[in-house]
Amino acid sequence: MDVTGSPLLLWAACALLVTAIGAQNMAGFFPSRILLSGPTATSYFVGNASVNLYLDVIGNTSIVPEPNCNGNSSTENWASFLESVTSTTNLYKVTVTLNTTLSCVLDKTPCFVEAIQVSACESNVPIASLLIQAEIYSNTTFTGNVSDNATVIPTQAYQPLGPCPCNLTAGACDIGCCCDQECTSSLRELFNGFCYTGVFGGNVTPPFDQLCSVEQIKRAPDWFPFLCVQSSIDNSPFLGYFFQGSTVSVTQPYTFSVSSQTIVQASVNPYKQGDPILVQQNGYYVYLTIPQQSTNGGCESNAPVAYLQNVVSTCVTYLKTCADVLTPNFNVTVQDGKGGSITPQIVIQNNTVDSGTVSGIQCLGIISSANYTFIWESNTLRGINITVLIENINLTLPAPLTQQFAVTFLTSDNINASDVLSGNPGYQVGKPVIAASGSLPLNKMTLNLWKPGNSLCLCSSASPTPVLYGQNSYSGCILQVVNEDCNQIRENVTALLKSFVPVSYIAMSGNSKTTDLTEWVSIIYEESNSTCLGDCAAQNVMCLNVPVNMNIQILTAVTGAVEGIPQEEIIGVKISFSTVNVDCITSCTLSLPISSSVQFIKVPAQATPRVSSFQINYTEYDCEKNDVCWQQLAYPLTQYYTGEPHHLTLAKGMILVFFFIVASVLGGPWNRIRKAWTIKAF
């Protein structure tokens, strides 16, 4: 895996890195095995600064060779780089890059397959190894002519899929099947006058019982003419029963290409939720696109923006040149949904950032983030504001670059971000959990977690991300501790954990009023206890009970329904801390992994009534515990059937009873009763 190419893999690498730093005395690569599908692999090495890297290509062998220190830091196809993560810890970032150009053919087979071993050596002695299995496929984007010859494409709606349905035996002649190509002329003469009838050589299936034509063949009941199907015998769902259709000759070659944007006709239709936002281009309307995360963890550079769907995406691009950065087009004219157009208001913020690299290339005018704010009302757009952060960044190429893009839809009445609702009235899954602090009227804000800012996973570069309702989350970062004692570590870690939840109340519903305290629940804090309990001799050699994980538990319940849609509310919030023991007392310098987690627990809105022992044991009329359920004997007419309104099912049932009575009166049983009555009368 390439942990620099996907935000999801970046979070996984952070989790591995947090585990690795927890064991500071163990040298090695984390991860130590990588299955690579791209040009770059990234791992982390924990060890001394005097380490050297050596690359070896593993041939066709079933045994992985032992790591060795004979070789170079690069091969014919690969190059390795080692760089320090921080100046206070023995943590290094290892990057292995493919430095050759691949010439691939569009195929299902891999374009490049090779296994390499990276050995970390100290004083010419191997101390750790990294195994990389590269399996790279060709780019699926293909533009060109598939064929220069005329192609005959049959009309599949009428093309026969089984031209000889009576050919049932492979490699042998089926008697009576005149279309069987395996029947020789001498064999066919034996049954030439007795071939199966029907389309394409034979109808070997018996007629269906529902056909009206079988009434004379079988002894059908009296009510059969009311319910039979009037159809031809050739109308059958079996394979092979198709009519021969026409074919279409195509003389021009087909060209397969991938368009960066989809062009649609200009439209004045109002927007609906989920519709793509349209921009005007050369007399047509194309989709407004921004870089967004795809389902496989990567980033699509031209993903459409959907109406009334907020987006927050973080894209990590591996730059070989400064021109590889993702750059959306801001100078566009957007359709407002009622036939007019809107020109976005663009605010550019310049910020020069120095990465601390002495040598390298300065990439000018890099778009670090872009925030789109759409002001909407009903089915139209009223305005668009775009805030763009541009930076000049010093990089040692090739290097990863993280960019953030966000889309927010606000109503014309609630332009301020603090007025955004998360539901009406109940919370909607995926919307931010609303928090508040202070006195009435409360100051509304959001509940946050950490979001790694780069591949180093440091807390100093992490940014907050809101807690989304109904989505359990876990995130963390690495805190750099420099020359601190035990009490300072506890205080700093506790303050850092609480900095993401500087609130006292959580909104019960998605539209709780800031002036009504009854619509908010107080947060229950369970502080960690740093006092030594039991054997306290250990506190002389290590720092006990350091809070490193903050647990947020949110209780939710369905408290009602609006137009049949269940409404969920928050009924309780509890924050607790998990502690660890740190092997240090004074002047501590280390990397401490800290984290926070959110768990949503759904509980019943009201406690279920207690069941008596008689109700538990008496199951004679319990349909879930018995094979026979007398209450559902006439299921469509009972209260258990909820497929349609009860009055409709009752009306349909009465119609069926009427037809049954008519069939009984006009059928054979009534005639026999009438004849018997007549004979008795005489």
XYZ file of C-alpha atoms in Angstrom:
682
model
C 0.000 0.000 0.000
C 1.123 3.542 -0.662
C 0.351 5.475 2.495
C 1.038 8.822 0.841
C -1.606 8.407 -1.843
C -4.776 7.976 0.198
C -6.167 9.701 3.324
C -7.626 6.378 4.494
C -4.227 4.684 4.248
C -2.666 7.716 5.938
C -4.905 7.176 8.972
C -3.952 3.466 8.980
C -0.261 4.382 8.887
C -0.792 6.737 11.814
C -2.311 3.907 13.825
C 0.699 1.666 13.053
C 3.066 4.490 13.896
C 1.379 5.115 17.258
C 1.846 1.433 18.098
C 5.465 1.478 16.994
C 6.472 4.458 19.075
C 4.880 2.823 22.091
C 7.837 0.366 21.938
C 10.746 2.771 21.682
C 13.443 0.171 22.287
C 12.511 -2.012 19.308
C 14.122 -1.066 15.972
C 12.308 -1.906 12.747
C 10.095 -0.822 9.856
C 6.398 -0.046 10.407
C 4.803 -1.499 8.319
C 7.393 -4.135 7.433
C 5.522 -5.612 4.441
C 3.874 -3.558 1.687
C 1.812 -4.657 -1.317
C 2.416 -1.805 -3.753
C 0.122 -0.887 -6.657
C 1.560 2.585 -7.382
C 4.962 4.176 -7.973
C 5.774 5.044 -4.338
C 5.858 3.148 -1.046
C 6.228 4.804 2.368
C 7.144 3.239 5.698
C 8.586 4.433 9.008
C 11.793 3.295 10.667
C 12.475 3.408 14.396
C 16.216 3.281 15.135
C 19.436 5.253 15.305
C 20.490 8.015 12.954
C 23.586 6.130 11.719
C 21.509 3.624 9.777
C 22.067 3.016 6.031
C 19.571 1.606 3.531
C 20.382 -1.085 0.934
C 18.034 -2.295 -1.820
C 17.987 -5.817 -3.299
C 15.750 -7.229 -6.024
C 14.337 -10.645 -5.094
C 14.232 -13.102 -7.993
C 11.864 -15.989 -8.660
C 12.267 -17.870 -5.403
C 9.873 -19.149 -2.789
C 12.236 -18.218 0.065
C 12.796 -14.612 1.127
C 16.564 -14.111 1.534
C 18.100 -12.818 4.721
C 18.699 -9.034 4.868
C 22.222 -8.048 3.888
C 24.337 -4.943 3.681
C 25.834 -5.603 0.232
C 24.405 -3.218 -2.284
C 23.393 0.388 -2.832
C 20.550 2.654 -1.777
C 19.092 2.387 -5.295
C 18.670 -0.183 -8.070
C 17.980 0.010 -11.775
C 14.262 0.669 -11.152
C 14.059 1.878 -7.542
C 15.468 4.581 -5.294
C 15.166 4.948 -1.510
C 15.150 8.058 0.681
C 15.526 8.401 4.461
C 14.481 11.573 6.265
C 14.051 12.437 9.930
C 10.553 13.068 11.198
C 11.494 15.097 14.281
C 14.711 16.223 15.877
C 13.806 14.850 19.313
C 12.999 11.211 18.505
C 14.624 8.366 16.605
C 11.807 8.177 14.035
C 12.554 8.297 10.304
C 10.455 8.253 7.195
C 11.500 5.810 4.446
C 10.328 6.420 0.865
C 10.948 3.964 -1.981
C 10.171 5.388 -5.439
C 10.010 3.837 -8.892
C 12.419 5.884 -11.025
C 11.718 4.368 -14.430
C 9.058 4.967 -17.070
C 6.721 2.046 -17.765
C 5.465 1.208 -21.260
C 2.257 -0.697 -20.674
C -0.326 -2.323 -22.900
C -3.984 -2.199 -21.896
C -4.506 -5.684 -20.486
C -5.735 -7.533 -17.411
C -2.227 -8.746 -16.597
C 0.162 -6.657 -14.452
C 2.370 -4.204 -16.284
C 5.236 -4.408 -13.781
C 5.885 -7.082 -11.142
C 8.925 -7.052 -8.885
C 9.813 -7.827 -5.273
C 12.449 -5.764 -3.477
C 13.944 -5.944 -0.018
C 15.110 -2.866 1.879
C 17.735 -3.642 4.529
C 18.568 -1.210 7.331
C 22.195 -1.637 8.384
C 24.110 -0.175 11.288
C 27.909 -0.622 11.305
C 27.483 -2.958 8.291
C 25.174 -5.239 10.336
C 21.512 -5.707 9.248
C 19.061 -4.784 12.023
C 15.724 -4.654 10.151
C 14.236 -5.321 6.729
C 11.285 -4.086 4.650
C 9.685 -6.328 1.998
C 7.847 -4.630 -0.914
C 5.839 -6.597 -3.486
C 5.136 -4.285 -6.459
C 2.309 -5.237 -8.796
C 1.450 -2.307 -11.077
C -1.267 -2.418 -13.717
C -1.635 -0.264 -16.803
C -3.717 2.899 -16.809
C -7.325 2.111 -17.626
C -7.759 5.382 -19.529
C -7.569 4.467 -23.224
C -8.135 6.599 -26.273
C -7.909 5.165 -29.767
C -9.530 3.047 -32.453
C -10.466 -0.458 -31.426
C -10.890 -1.758 -34.973
C -10.701 -0.375 -38.487
C -12.952 -3.080 -39.959
C -16.714 -3.098 -40.252
C -18.348 -4.534 -37.145
C -21.707 -6.265 -37.200
C -23.598 -5.608 -33.996
C -26.801 -7.677 -33.697
C -29.911 -6.302 -32.107
C -29.770 -8.243 -28.853
C -33.469 -7.805 -28.128
C -34.304 -10.164 -31.011
C -31.114 -12.190 -31.486
C -31.681 -15.895 -30.686
C -29.533 -17.014 -27.786
C -30.422 -20.720 -28.188
C -30.963 -21.477 -31.917
C -31.645 -25.170 -31.259
C -33.363 -25.672 -27.892
C -33.942 -29.402 -28.441
C -30.164 -30.046 -28.627
C -29.825 -31.237 -25.043
C -26.945 -33.752 -25.241
C -23.370 -32.646 -25.989
C -21.465 -34.783 -28.486
C -24.479 -36.954 -29.402
C -27.508 -36.754 -31.657
C -30.814 -36.010 -29.953
C -33.560 -38.115 -31.554
C -36.304 -35.972 -32.991
C -34.177 -32.795 -33.052
C -33.694 -31.998 -36.723
C -31.611 -28.869 -36.032
C -29.000 -30.819 -34.032
C -25.737 -30.419 -35.978
C -24.387 -33.614 -34.411
C -27.006 -35.734 -36.193
C -25.659 -37.231 -39.414
C -27.806 -37.447 -42.518
C -28.302 -41.185 -42.024
C -29.528 -40.690 -38.452
C -31.752 -37.784 -39.440
C -33.501 -39.989 -42.044
C -34.739 -42.219 -39.224
C -36.916 -39.446 -37.758
C -37.084 -36.967 -40.620
C -40.857 -36.922 -40.602
C -41.186 -36.792 -36.825
C -39.179 -33.673 -35.876
C -40.075 -31.600 -32.862
C -42.325 -28.667 -33.724
C -41.878 -25.080 -32.629
C -39.462 -22.227 -33.231
C -35.813 -23.024 -34.055
C -36.195 -26.753 -34.393
C -38.260 -27.916 -31.507
C -40.585 -27.207 -28.625
C -39.561 -29.829 -26.122
C -41.333 -28.297 -23.126
C -44.897 -29.216 -22.215
C -47.517 -26.462 -22.368
C -48.008 -24.501 -19.194
C -50.888 -25.377 -16.928
C -52.123 -21.781 -17.011
C -52.717 -21.731 -20.794
C -56.351 -21.810 -21.860
C -55.480 -24.325 -24.605
C -54.732 -27.087 -22.066
C -58.323 -27.178 -20.819
C -59.218 -29.835 -23.381
C -56.025 -31.827 -22.711
C -56.236 -31.913 -18.930
C -59.217 -32.268 -16.688
C -59.504 -28.652 -15.665
C -61.812 -27.420 -12.861
C -64.945 -25.421 -13.584
C -63.432 -22.083 -12.640
C -60.455 -22.566 -15.002
C -61.839 -20.368 -17.853
C -61.981 -17.375 -15.477
C -58.260 -17.480 -14.595
C -56.447 -19.084 -17.554
C -53.959 -17.246 -19.799
C -54.851 -16.717 -23.441
C -51.505 -16.884 -25.250
C -49.636 -18.654 -28.027
C -47.740 -21.818 -27.195
C -44.568 -20.238 -28.623
C -44.649 -17.519 -25.963
C -42.445 -19.226 -23.400
C -39.803 -17.980 -20.945
C -37.473 -20.906 -21.693
C -34.093 -20.100 -23.261
C -34.193 -20.155 -27.045
C -37.724 -18.874 -27.575
C -36.842 -15.682 -29.430
C -37.714 -14.350 -32.842
C -35.010 -13.658 -35.401
C -34.450 -9.918 -35.755
C -32.539 -7.643 -38.033
C -28.846 -6.803 -37.685
C -27.100 -3.455 -37.968
C -23.875 -3.014 -39.963
C -21.451 -0.472 -38.481
C -18.780 0.770 -40.892
C -17.245 3.559 -38.835
C -14.727 2.544 -36.129
C -15.647 2.955 -32.487
C -13.486 5.252 -30.379
C -13.335 4.849 -26.615
C -12.290 7.934 -24.669
C -12.710 9.335 -21.207
C -14.043 12.900 -21.004
C -13.002 15.069 -18.093
C -16.487 16.542 -17.832
C -19.971 15.602 -18.953
C -21.627 18.111 -21.297
C -25.390 18.550 -21.039
C -27.849 20.793 -22.811
C -28.564 24.148 -21.245
C -31.517 23.852 -18.897
C -33.625 26.198 -16.816
C -35.064 23.499 -14.563
C -34.816 24.268 -10.840
C -32.389 22.272 -8.736
C -33.413 19.307 -6.613
C -31.390 17.783 -3.814
C -28.623 15.662 -5.321
C -28.668 17.355 -8.753
C -25.232 18.400 -10.053
C -24.486 22.127 -10.058
C -24.130 23.396 -13.639
C -21.719 25.996 -15.024
C -21.876 27.646 -18.424
C -19.200 26.812 -20.985
C -19.290 27.538 -24.745
C -23.082 27.664 -24.934
C -23.498 24.440 -22.960
C -23.675 23.573 -19.310
C -21.108 21.279 -17.723
C -20.881 20.047 -14.149
C -19.150 22.165 -11.517
C -16.364 19.946 -10.204
C -13.857 19.996 -7.364
C -11.348 17.368 -6.165
C -13.160 14.884 -3.903
C -12.391 11.587 -2.235
C -13.616 8.478 -4.050
C -14.823 5.203 -2.564
C -11.383 3.577 -2.907
C -9.716 6.269 -0.772
C -8.102 8.185 -3.625
C -9.103 11.568 -5.016
C -11.034 12.354 -8.182
C -9.836 15.641 -9.632
C -13.156 16.353 -11.416
C -15.953 15.146 -9.106
C -19.317 16.953 -9.527
C -20.746 19.134 -6.756
C -24.284 18.032 -5.823
C -27.013 20.457 -4.754
C -27.591 20.618 -0.959
C -24.854 18.057 -0.211
C -22.013 19.325 1.964
C -18.538 17.979 1.198
C -15.255 18.029 3.111
C -12.422 16.230 1.310
C -8.697 16.019 1.927
C -6.538 15.053 -1.049
C -2.890 13.994 -0.782
C -1.030 14.418 -4.089
C 2.478 13.122 -4.657
C 4.220 15.911 -6.545
C 6.998 15.203 -9.008
C 6.812 18.780 -10.287
C 5.016 21.859 -8.999
C 2.581 21.578 -11.924
C 1.117 18.341 -10.522
C -0.868 20.198 -7.850
C -4.700 20.011 -8.021
C -6.083 23.361 -9.247
C -9.871 23.816 -9.655
C -11.287 26.417 -12.039
C -12.755 29.287 -10.017
C -13.559 31.643 -12.921
C -16.889 30.074 -13.862
C -20.479 31.209 -14.377
C -22.916 29.056 -12.400
C -26.560 28.442 -13.298
C -28.851 29.618 -10.497
C -31.685 27.151 -11.220
C -34.228 29.601 -12.647
C -32.648 30.534 -15.981
C -30.153 33.085 -14.695
C -26.474 32.883 -13.773
C -24.255 33.719 -10.806
C -20.618 34.787 -10.732
C -18.837 33.520 -7.586
C -17.278 36.035 -5.208
C -13.654 34.905 -4.735
C -11.581 35.848 -1.680
C -7.876 34.971 -1.946
C -5.751 34.662 1.192
C -1.973 34.638 0.680
C 0.250 32.853 3.170
C 3.945 32.029 2.752
C 4.980 28.834 4.516
C 8.572 27.678 4.927
C 8.871 23.944 5.532
C 12.340 24.363 6.990
C 14.042 22.694 4.035
C 17.333 24.354 3.234
C 17.650 22.940 -0.264
C 14.723 22.253 -2.571
C 12.262 23.867 -4.948
C 9.851 26.609 -4.017
C 6.411 25.973 -5.498
C 4.666 29.333 -5.905
C 0.922 29.916 -5.745
C -0.048 26.497 -4.400
C -3.760 26.183 -3.513
C -3.696 24.784 0.013
C -7.468 24.892 0.581
C -10.641 26.081 -1.112
C -13.969 26.554 0.706
C -17.150 26.926 -1.370
C -20.201 28.476 0.331
C -23.482 28.280 -1.617
C -26.386 30.495 -0.494
C -29.651 28.809 -1.520
C -33.375 29.392 -1.234
C -36.037 26.892 -2.301
C -34.726 25.346 -5.554
C -32.384 28.149 -6.613
C -28.972 29.561 -5.757
C -28.704 33.140 -4.447
C -24.950 33.522 -4.194
C -21.591 31.733 -4.126
C -18.558 32.658 -2.005
C -15.192 30.965 -2.519
C -12.323 31.404 -0.046
C -8.974 30.261 -1.469
C -5.792 29.882 0.602
C -2.666 30.265 -1.564
C 0.797 29.410 -0.209
C 4.395 29.396 -1.373
C 5.878 26.104 -0.160
C 9.464 24.888 -0.181
C 9.604 21.204 -1.110
C 12.207 18.598 -1.911
C 10.591 16.923 -4.892
C 9.200 14.328 -5.150
C 7.114 14.981 -2.035
C 3.483 14.636 -0.870
C 1.174 17.654 -0.688
C -2.098 17.785 1.268
C -4.966 19.959 -0.019
C -8.417 20.482 1.481
C -11.651 21.307 -0.349
C -15.015 21.975 1.306
C -18.549 22.694 0.078
C -21.200 24.162 2.420
C -24.820 25.038 1.600
C -26.457 27.750 3.716
C -29.941 29.189 3.451
C -30.379 32.864 2.762
C -31.845 33.248 6.275
C -28.996 31.416 8.025
C -25.852 32.659 6.356
C -23.813 32.425 9.553
C -22.254 29.003 10.117
C -23.471 29.026 13.723
C -27.100 28.946 12.508
C -26.726 25.734 10.489
C -29.128 23.014 11.645
C -28.364 19.298 11.889
C -31.987 18.210 11.545
C -35.555 19.374 11.939
C -36.363 18.376 14.569
C -34.423 15.124 14.993
C -30.770 14.658 14.088
C -29.886 13.471 10.586
C -27.172 10.832 10.271
C -23.962 12.404 8.991
C -24.723 15.919 10.282
C -22.452 17.542 12.918
C -23.323 17.120 16.589
C -24.226 20.578 17.938
C -22.624 21.689 21.209
C -22.734 24.913 23.208
C -21.196 26.669 26.205
C -21.735 29.726 28.345
C -24.993 31.112 29.680
C -28.281 31.931 27.973
C -28.279 32.562 25.085
C -25.763 29.741 24.558
C -22.802 30.026 22.195
C -23.308 27.325 19.574
C -20.309 25.303 18.271
C -19.444 21.760 17.208
C -17.937 18.749 18.966
C -14.547 17.965 17.386
C -11.975 15.209 16.971
C -8.425 15.193 15.618
C -7.719 14.986 11.920
C -4.106 14.208 10.848
C -2.681 17.074 8.850
C 0.207 15.235 7.178
C 2.055 11.930 7.087
C 3.881 12.676 10.381
C 0.675 12.433 12.478
C 1.891 15.123 14.908
C -0.598 16.859 17.192
C 0.960 20.213 16.344
C -0.137 19.852 12.710
C -3.501 18.151 13.363
C -6.697 20.058 12.657
C -10.172 19.595 14.180
C -12.931 17.742 12.363
C -16.551 17.713 13.618
C -18.166 14.665 15.203
C -20.911 13.441 12.852
C -24.146 12.089 14.277
C -24.550 8.327 14.116
C -20.959 7.655 12.989
C -18.582 6.059 15.471
C -15.101 7.546 15.124
C -11.556 7.048 16.382
C -8.639 9.386 15.741
C -5.361 10.373 17.318
C -1.994 12.020 16.931
C 1.522 11.988 18.390
C 2.383 14.523 21.099
C 6.020 15.616 21.300
C 7.093 15.811 24.957
C 10.330 17.728 25.523
C 11.981 18.017 28.971
C 8.812 17.766 31.079
C 8.165 16.105 34.438
C 5.291 13.772 35.319
C 2.835 16.431 36.505
C 3.474 18.605 33.462
C 2.808 15.659 31.156
C -0.536 14.943 32.852
C -1.611 18.596 32.749
C -0.580 19.178 29.127
C -2.202 15.976 27.852
C -5.437 16.655 29.755
C -5.574 20.232 28.454
C -4.950 19.052 24.890
C -7.691 16.421 25.082
C -10.213 18.867 26.536
C -9.339 21.566 23.983
C -11.459 19.741 21.392
C -14.535 19.706 23.653
C -14.600 23.155 25.299
C -18.355 22.845 25.764
C -20.803 22.116 28.557
C -23.999 21.211 26.684
C -25.047 19.052 23.726
C -28.174 19.798 21.680
C -30.868 17.154 22.122
C -32.252 17.727 18.616
C -30.928 19.134 15.370
C -32.747 22.465 15.830
C -32.406 23.115 19.560
C -32.874 26.774 20.502
C -29.990 28.522 22.226
C -32.446 30.354 24.492
C -34.119 27.245 25.949
C -31.894 25.204 28.269
C -34.440 22.343 28.414
C -33.533 21.453 24.813
C -29.916 20.733 25.799
C -28.269 17.994 27.896
C -25.286 18.572 30.186
C -22.064 16.666 29.557
C -21.079 14.283 32.352
C -17.296 14.383 32.876
C -15.553 11.454 34.560
C -12.120 12.810 35.402
C -9.124 10.481 35.506
C -7.649 9.798 38.959
C -3.910 10.398 39.198
C -3.721 9.325 42.858
C -1.803 6.102 43.414
C -3.933 3.191 44.674
C -2.517 -0.060 46.051
C 1.222 -0.642 45.491
C 2.655 2.867 45.102
C 6.297 1.855 44.773
C 6.001 2.100 40.996
C 5.426 5.864 41.091
C 9.096 6.324 41.981
C 10.225 4.879 38.632
C 7.399 5.788 36.226
C 4.656 8.348 35.703
C 1.354 6.692 36.616
C -2.144 7.281 35.216
C -1.381 9.613 32.311
C -4.671 10.218 30.376
C -4.006 9.356 26.735
C -7.472 8.543 25.410
C -10.725 10.494 25.693
C -13.893 8.390 25.381
C -17.075 10.191 24.300
C -20.248 8.138 24.734
C -23.472 9.586 23.280
C -26.840 8.028 24.108
C -29.499 8.394 21.378
C -33.137 7.328 21.102
C -36.071 7.542 18.695
C -38.465 9.896 20.483
C -41.175 10.357 17.865
C -42.028 10.566 14.188
C -42.852 13.324 11.712
C -44.937 12.202 8.721
C -43.949 8.619 9.504
C -40.188 9.375 9.621
C -38.563 8.457 12.972
C -36.892 11.377 14.756
C -33.714 10.665 16.740
C -32.500 12.774 19.666
C -29.528 12.787 22.026
C -30.546 11.997 25.606
C -27.164 11.825 27.346
C -23.407 12.428 26.886
C -20.535 11.121 29.007
C -16.804 11.861 28.625
C -14.230 9.659 30.355
C -10.468 9.142 30.092
C -8.257 6.067 29.737
C -4.788 6.194 31.300
C -1.401 4.540 30.782
C 1.880 4.471 32.705
C 4.818 6.319 31.135
C 8.330 5.026 31.805
C 9.718 8.392 32.865
C 9.629 10.717 35.923
C 11.590 13.920 35.275
C 13.087 15.608 32.200
C 11.033 13.385 29.938
C 11.597 13.649 26.180
C 9.448 11.242 24.208
C 6.680 10.806 21.631
C 3.365 10.088 23.345
C 0.435 8.799 21.231
C -2.909 10.232 22.352
C -6.348 9.596 20.886
C -10.064 10.217 21.211
C -13.063 8.071 20.323
C -16.801 8.624 19.859
C -19.422 5.920 20.349
C -23.148 6.322 19.649
C -25.334 4.031 21.771
C -28.998 3.668 20.781
C -31.338 3.013 23.714
C -35.144 2.720 23.933
C -36.893 6.038 24.475
C -38.945 4.373 27.245
C -38.116 1.355 29.342
C -39.834 -1.777 28.091
C -42.527 -3.080 30.475
C -41.666 -6.076 32.586
C -43.040 -9.398 31.373
C -44.746 -11.679 33.885
C -43.818 -15.328 34.227
C -47.226 -16.278 32.774
C -46.547 -14.211 29.624
C -43.115 -15.784 29.249
C -44.358 -19.379 29.485
C -47.705 -19.042 27.649
C -46.768 -19.274 23.947
C -49.765 -21.078 22.451
C -50.827 -18.029 20.436
C -47.298 -16.679 19.825
C -46.727 -16.721 16.057
C -42.954 -16.376 16.486
C -42.660 -19.530 18.617
C -45.168 -21.828 16.890
C -45.393 -23.289 13.395
C -49.163 -22.715 13.287
C -50.449 -19.151 13.688
C -54.234 -19.032 13.834
C -54.310 -15.235 14.118
C -52.839 -14.938 10.609
C -55.100 -17.505 8.938
C -56.612 -14.809 6.693
C -53.380 -12.819 6.631
C -54.275 -10.105 4.045
C -57.421 -9.237 6.009
C -55.743 -9.084 9.432
C -53.906 -6.294 11.232
C -50.577 -8.065 10.678
C -50.601 -7.207 6.971
C -49.166 -3.704 6.462
C -48.467 -3.747 2.726
C -51.423 -1.465 1.958
C -54.281 0.258 3.825
C -56.733 -2.044 5.578
C -59.822 -0.739 3.752
C -58.254 -1.617 0.372
C -57.447 -5.176 1.398
C -60.979 -5.580 2.797
C -62.511 -4.365 -0.498
C -60.340 -6.726 -2.547
C -61.258 -9.599 -0.252
C -64.975 -8.919 -0.751
C -64.468 -8.918 -4.536
C -62.770 -12.342 -4.347
C -65.665 -13.684 -2.240
C -68.118 -12.391 -4.874
C -66.248 -14.171 -7.693
C -66.160 -17.360 -5.627
C -69.931 -17.241 -5.157
C -70.484 -16.589 -8.898
C -68.180 -19.495 -9.837
C -70.029 -21.752 -7.419
C -73.430 -20.796 -8.831
C -72.434 -21.136 -12.485
C -70.109 -24.126 -12.089
C -70.607 -27.857 -12.086
C -71.368 -28.370 -8.358
C -74.417 -26.095 -8.500
C -75.658 -27.824 -11.671
C -75.414 -31.213 -9.988
C -77.281 -29.896 -6.935
C -79.984 -28.429 -9.195
C -80.356 -31.696 -11.115
C -80.550 -33.684 -7.893
C -83.184 -31.283 -6.556
C -85.182 -31.606 -9.795
C -85.070 -35.431 -9.692
C -86.169 -35.387 -6.058
C -89.087 -33.106 -6.925
C -90.382 -35.626 -9.488
